[in-house]
Coordinates of C-alpha atoms in Angstrom, one line a residue:
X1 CA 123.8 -20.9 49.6
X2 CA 126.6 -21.7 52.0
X3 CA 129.7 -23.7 50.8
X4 CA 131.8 -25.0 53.7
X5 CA 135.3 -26.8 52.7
X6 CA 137.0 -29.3 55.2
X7 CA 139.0 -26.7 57.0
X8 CA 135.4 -25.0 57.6
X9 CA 134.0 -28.1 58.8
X10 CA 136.6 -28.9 61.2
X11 CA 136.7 -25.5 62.8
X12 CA 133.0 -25.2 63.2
X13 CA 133.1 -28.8 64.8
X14 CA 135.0 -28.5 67.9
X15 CA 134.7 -31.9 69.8
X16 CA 132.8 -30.6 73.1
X17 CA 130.0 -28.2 70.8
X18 CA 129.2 -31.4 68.2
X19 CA 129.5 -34.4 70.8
X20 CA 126.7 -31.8 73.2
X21 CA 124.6 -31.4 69.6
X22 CA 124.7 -35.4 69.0
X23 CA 123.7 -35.7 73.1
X24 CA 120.8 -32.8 72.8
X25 CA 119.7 -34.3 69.7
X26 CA 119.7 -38.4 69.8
X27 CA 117.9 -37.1 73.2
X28 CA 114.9 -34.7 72.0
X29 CA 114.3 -37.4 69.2
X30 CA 113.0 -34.8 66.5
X31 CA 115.4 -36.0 63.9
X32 CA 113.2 -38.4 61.1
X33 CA 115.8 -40.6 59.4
X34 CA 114.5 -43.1 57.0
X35 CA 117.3 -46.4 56.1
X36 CA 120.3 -45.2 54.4
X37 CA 120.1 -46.5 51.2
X38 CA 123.6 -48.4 49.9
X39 CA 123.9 -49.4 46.0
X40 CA 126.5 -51.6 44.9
X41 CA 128.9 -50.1 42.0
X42 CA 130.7 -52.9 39.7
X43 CA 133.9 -51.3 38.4
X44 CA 136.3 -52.3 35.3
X45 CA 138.7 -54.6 36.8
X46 CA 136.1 -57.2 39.0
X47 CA 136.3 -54.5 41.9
X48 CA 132.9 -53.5 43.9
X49 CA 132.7 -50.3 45.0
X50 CA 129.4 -48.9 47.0
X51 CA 127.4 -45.9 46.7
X52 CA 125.2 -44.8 50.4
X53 CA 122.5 -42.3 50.1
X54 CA 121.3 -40.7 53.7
X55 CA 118.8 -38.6 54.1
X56 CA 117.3 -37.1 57.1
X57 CA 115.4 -34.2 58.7
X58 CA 113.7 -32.6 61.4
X59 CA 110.3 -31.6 60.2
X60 CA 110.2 -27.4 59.8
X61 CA 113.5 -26.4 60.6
X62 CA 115.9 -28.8 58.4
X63 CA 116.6 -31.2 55.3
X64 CA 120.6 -33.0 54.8
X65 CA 121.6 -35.6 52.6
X66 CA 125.0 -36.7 52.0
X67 CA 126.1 -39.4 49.4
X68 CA 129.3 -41.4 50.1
X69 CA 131.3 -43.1 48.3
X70 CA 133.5 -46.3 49.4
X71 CA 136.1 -47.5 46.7
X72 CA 138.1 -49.9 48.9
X73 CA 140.8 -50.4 46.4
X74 CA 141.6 -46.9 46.8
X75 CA 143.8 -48.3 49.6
X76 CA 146.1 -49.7 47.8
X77 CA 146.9 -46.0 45.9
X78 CA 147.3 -44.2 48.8
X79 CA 143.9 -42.7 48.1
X80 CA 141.1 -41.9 50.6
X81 CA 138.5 -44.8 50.1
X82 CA 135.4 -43.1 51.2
X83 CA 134.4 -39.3 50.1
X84 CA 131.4 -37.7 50.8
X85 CA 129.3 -34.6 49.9
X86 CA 126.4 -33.4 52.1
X87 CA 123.8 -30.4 51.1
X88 CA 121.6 -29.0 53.7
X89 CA 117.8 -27.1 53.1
X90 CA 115.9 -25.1 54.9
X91 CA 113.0 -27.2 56.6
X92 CA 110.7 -24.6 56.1
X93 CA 110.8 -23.3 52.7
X94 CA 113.1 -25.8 51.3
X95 CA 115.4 -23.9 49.7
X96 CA 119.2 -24.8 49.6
X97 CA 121.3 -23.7 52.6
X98 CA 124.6 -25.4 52.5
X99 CA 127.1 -27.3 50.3
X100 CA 129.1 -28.9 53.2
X101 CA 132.2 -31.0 52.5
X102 CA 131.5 -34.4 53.2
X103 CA 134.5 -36.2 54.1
X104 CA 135.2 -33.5 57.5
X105 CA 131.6 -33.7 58.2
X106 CA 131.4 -37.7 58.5
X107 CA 134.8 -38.2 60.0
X108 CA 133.6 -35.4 63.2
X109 CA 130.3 -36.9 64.0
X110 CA 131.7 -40.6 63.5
X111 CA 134.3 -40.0 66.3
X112 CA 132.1 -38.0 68.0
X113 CA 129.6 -40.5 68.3
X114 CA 131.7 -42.8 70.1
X115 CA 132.9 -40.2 71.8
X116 CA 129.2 -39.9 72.8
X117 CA 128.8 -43.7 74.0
X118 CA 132.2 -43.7 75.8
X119 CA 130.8 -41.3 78.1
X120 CA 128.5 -43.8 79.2
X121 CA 130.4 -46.4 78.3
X122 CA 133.9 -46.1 79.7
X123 CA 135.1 -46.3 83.2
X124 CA 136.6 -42.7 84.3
X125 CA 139.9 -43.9 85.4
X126 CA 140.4 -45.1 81.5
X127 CA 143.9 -44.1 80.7
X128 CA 145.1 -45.9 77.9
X129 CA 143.5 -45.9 74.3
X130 CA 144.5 -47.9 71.2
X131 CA 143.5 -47.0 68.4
X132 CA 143.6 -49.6 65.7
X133 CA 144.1 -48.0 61.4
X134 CA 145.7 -45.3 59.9
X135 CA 143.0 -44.3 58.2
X136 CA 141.2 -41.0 57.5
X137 CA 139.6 -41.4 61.2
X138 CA 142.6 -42.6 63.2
X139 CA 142.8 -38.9 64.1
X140 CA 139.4 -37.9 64.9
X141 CA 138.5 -40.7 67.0
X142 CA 141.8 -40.0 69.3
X143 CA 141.5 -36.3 69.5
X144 CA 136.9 -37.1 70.1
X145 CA 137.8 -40.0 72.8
X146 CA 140.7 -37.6 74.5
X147 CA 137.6 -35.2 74.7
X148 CA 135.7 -37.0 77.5
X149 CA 138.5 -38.8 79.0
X150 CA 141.9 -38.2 80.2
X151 CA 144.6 -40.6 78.7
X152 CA 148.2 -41.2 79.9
X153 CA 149.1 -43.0 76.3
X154 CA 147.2 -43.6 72.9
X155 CA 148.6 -46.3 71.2
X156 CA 148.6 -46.1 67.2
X157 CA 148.5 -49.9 65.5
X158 CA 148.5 -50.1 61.7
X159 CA 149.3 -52.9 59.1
X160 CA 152.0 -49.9 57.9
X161 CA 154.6 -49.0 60.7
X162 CA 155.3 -46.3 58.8
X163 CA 151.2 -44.8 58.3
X164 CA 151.5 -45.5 62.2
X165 CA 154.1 -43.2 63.2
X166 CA 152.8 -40.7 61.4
X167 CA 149.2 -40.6 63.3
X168 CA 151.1 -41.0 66.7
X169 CA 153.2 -37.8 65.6
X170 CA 150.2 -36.0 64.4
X171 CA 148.6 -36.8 67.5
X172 CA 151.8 -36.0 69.3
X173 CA 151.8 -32.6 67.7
X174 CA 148.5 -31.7 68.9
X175 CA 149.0 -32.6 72.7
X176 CA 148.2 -36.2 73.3
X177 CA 150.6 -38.6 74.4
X178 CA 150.4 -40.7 71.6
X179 CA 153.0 -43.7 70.2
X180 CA 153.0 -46.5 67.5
X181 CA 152.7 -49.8 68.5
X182 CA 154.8 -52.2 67.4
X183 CA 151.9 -55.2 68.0
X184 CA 148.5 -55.4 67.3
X185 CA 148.1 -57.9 70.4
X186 CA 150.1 -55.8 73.2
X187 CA 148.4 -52.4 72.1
X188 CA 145.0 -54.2 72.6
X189 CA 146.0 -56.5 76.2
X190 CA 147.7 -52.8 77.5
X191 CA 144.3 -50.6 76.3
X192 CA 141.7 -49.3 78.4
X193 CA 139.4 -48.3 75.7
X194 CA 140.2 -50.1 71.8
X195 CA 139.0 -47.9 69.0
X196 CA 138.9 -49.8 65.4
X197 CA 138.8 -47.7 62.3
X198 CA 139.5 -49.9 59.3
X199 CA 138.0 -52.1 56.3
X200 CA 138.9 -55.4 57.4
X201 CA 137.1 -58.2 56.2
X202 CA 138.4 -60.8 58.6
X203 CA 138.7 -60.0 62.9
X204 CA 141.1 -58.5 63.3
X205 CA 140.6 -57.7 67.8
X206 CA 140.8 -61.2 69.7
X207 CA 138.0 -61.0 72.5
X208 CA 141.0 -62.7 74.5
X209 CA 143.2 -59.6 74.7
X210 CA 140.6 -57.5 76.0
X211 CA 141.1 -57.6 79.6
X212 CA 137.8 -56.8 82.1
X213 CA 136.8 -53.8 82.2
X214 CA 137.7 -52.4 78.9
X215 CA 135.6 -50.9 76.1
X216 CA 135.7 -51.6 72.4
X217 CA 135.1 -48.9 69.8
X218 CA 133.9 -50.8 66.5
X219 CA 133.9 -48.5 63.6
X220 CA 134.7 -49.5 60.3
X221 CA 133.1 -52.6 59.1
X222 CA 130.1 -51.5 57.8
X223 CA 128.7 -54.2 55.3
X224 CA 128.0 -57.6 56.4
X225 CA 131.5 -59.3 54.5
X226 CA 133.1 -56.8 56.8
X227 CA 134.3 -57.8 60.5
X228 CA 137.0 -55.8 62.9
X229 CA 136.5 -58.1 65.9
X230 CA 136.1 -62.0 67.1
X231 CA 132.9 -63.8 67.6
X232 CA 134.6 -63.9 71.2
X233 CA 134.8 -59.9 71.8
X234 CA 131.2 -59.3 71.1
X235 CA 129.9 -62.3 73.0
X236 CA 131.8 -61.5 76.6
X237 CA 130.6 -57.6 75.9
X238 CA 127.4 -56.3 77.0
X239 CA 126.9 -54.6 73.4
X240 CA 125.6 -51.2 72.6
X241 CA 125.2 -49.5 68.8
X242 CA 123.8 -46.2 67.2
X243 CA 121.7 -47.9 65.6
X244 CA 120.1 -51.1 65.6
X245 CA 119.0 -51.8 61.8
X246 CA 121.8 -51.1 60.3
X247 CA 124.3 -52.0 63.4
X248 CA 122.5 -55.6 63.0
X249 CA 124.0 -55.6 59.4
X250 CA 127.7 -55.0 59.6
X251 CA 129.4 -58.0 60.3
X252 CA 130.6 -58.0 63.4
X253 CA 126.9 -58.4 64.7
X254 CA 125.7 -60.0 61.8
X255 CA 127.8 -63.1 61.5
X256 CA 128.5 -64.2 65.5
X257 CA 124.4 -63.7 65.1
X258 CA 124.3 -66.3 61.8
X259 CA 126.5 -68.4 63.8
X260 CA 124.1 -68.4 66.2
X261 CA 126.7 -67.2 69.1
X262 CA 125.0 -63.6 69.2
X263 CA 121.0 -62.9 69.8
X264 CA 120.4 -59.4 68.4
X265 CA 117.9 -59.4 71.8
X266 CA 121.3 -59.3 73.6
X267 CA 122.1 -55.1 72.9
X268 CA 121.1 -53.5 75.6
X269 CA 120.7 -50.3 74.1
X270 CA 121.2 -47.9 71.0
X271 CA 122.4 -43.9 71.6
X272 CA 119.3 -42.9 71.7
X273 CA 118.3 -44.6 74.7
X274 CA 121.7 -44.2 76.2
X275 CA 121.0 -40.1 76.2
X276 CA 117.6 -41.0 77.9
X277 CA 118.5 -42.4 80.6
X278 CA 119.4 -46.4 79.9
X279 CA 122.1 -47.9 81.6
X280 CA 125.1 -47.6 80.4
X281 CA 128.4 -49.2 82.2
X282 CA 127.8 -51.0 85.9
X283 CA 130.8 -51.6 87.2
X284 CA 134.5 -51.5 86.7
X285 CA 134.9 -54.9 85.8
X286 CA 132.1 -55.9 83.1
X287 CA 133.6 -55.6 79.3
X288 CA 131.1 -53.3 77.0
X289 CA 131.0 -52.7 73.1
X290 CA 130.0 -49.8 70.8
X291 CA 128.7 -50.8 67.4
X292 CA 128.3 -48.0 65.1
X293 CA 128.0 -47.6 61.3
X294 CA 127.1 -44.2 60.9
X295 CA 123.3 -42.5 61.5
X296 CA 121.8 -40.3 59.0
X297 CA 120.5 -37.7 62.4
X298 CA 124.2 -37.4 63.1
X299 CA 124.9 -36.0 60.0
X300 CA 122.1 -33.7 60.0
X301 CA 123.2 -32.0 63.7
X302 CA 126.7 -31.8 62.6
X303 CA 125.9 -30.0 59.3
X304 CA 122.9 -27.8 61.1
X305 CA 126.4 -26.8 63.5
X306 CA 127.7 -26.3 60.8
X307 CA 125.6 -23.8 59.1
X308 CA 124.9 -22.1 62.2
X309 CA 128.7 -21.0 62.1

């Protein structure tokens, strides 16, 4: 058995190879990934943490499941609030292939995944990203978008200044032409493209700032008491997700939908259909959303990269 530690990960996961496997992949279909299953973990204290189980496989050639963790009052102690392991068997003899460090592994193909959609989804002359958290993805999600489009400036907004200009000089440091932003509202009305990557449980994106033509990245809120954006920003969006069971439960479907503002009918299509052919973006002026809270078949192509060094 392989064992693969986050440096590993990331150098086996350059952004062109993984977002090409995630395209080849969601397209052939062969993937089987049954609902991710997500247990709720009562702590000392009152807190709630969550444990997801997601397993999937393509029939003869491979078996993954990763287990993540989400303890969002790790925030608050400057500790990463989700971690992750992933193991990876042989689909014909089932035997144990790889150990694969989780937290690398889910932050690639999350990025990349939107990566992925933006391809279809965002206009070519996009030249500004936002990126909105500080977070464990902040990075990825620049450096994947900045893969399959060419931006003049990528704005870094956080709740800390500070965590803020320390993403935009990492990003800085690696090529992009990246800054903090000062405000939440300007970083969004300036943006091309808006990529979200934190736990908010209130909307944080105002559909208002969003000027035509732009794309918003929704990636964080992944439970139904979670919500990044405005009922507002999904409703003047032609929407999009990875996946519609469990896109339908985060809450920035789920509640414009309980409000009755949203008809799941409304997404015109999932990444699957997106790599077959559906339409993606029609013109330079219509607003479009990507939903995603993370596929099980995404984690299995990334960790089969992975293993195939």
């Amino acid at each position: 058995m392989q064992v693969f530690d986050h440096a590993a990960v990331e150098a086996a996961l350059d952004w062109p190879g993984l977002i090409a496997a995630l395209r080849d992949g969601f397209a052939s279909g062969a993937a089987i990934a049954p609902a991710r299953q997500s247990l709720a973990i009562e702590l000392p204290g009152g807190e709630t943490a969550t444990l997801l189980v997601m397993p999937a496989w393509e029939g003869g050639r491979a078996i993954g499941v990763k287990v993540v963790t989400f303890f969002p009052g790790n925030a608050a102690k400057g500790q990463a609030t989700i971690n992750a392991g992933y193991l990876l068997f042989d689909g014909a003899d089932g035997h144990c292939v790889a150990a694969i460090e989780g937290d690398a592994l889910t932050a690639r193909r999350t990025a990349a995944a939107s990566a992925l959609a933006a391809e279809y989804l965002v206009r070519r002359d996009a030249r500004v990203l936002t990126v909105v958290g500080t977070g464990q993805l902040a990075m990825a999600v620049a450096e994947a978008h900045a893969a399959v489009r060419s931006y003049d400036r990528v704005l870094v907004w956080g709740r800390s200044p500070e965590k803020a200009q320390r993403v935009a000089r990492a990003l800085a440091a690696k090529g992009l032409a990246a800054e903090a932003a000062a405000d939440l509202e300007s970083a969004c009305r300036a943006a091309d493209v808006v990529s979200c990557v934190t736990a908010s449980t209130q909307p944080m994106i105002r559909g208002a700032w969003l000027r035509p033509g732009s794309h918003l990245d929704l990636i964080g809120a992944f439970k139904a008491d979670m919500r990044e954006s405005d009922t507002l920003a999904v409703t003047q969006a032609r929407v999009f997700v990875d996946g519609r069971p469990g896109a339908l439960l985060a809450g920035d479907l789920a509640q414009p939908a309980a409000e009755g503002a949203f008809d799941p009918a409304a997404i015109v299509a999932d990444l699957a259909e997106l790599t077959r052919g559906a339409p993606g973006r029609r013109d330079a002026t219509e607003r479009t959303l990507f939903k995603s809270v993370g596929l099980s078949q995404e984690d299995l192509l990334a960790a089969m990269q992975v293993a195939a060094g």
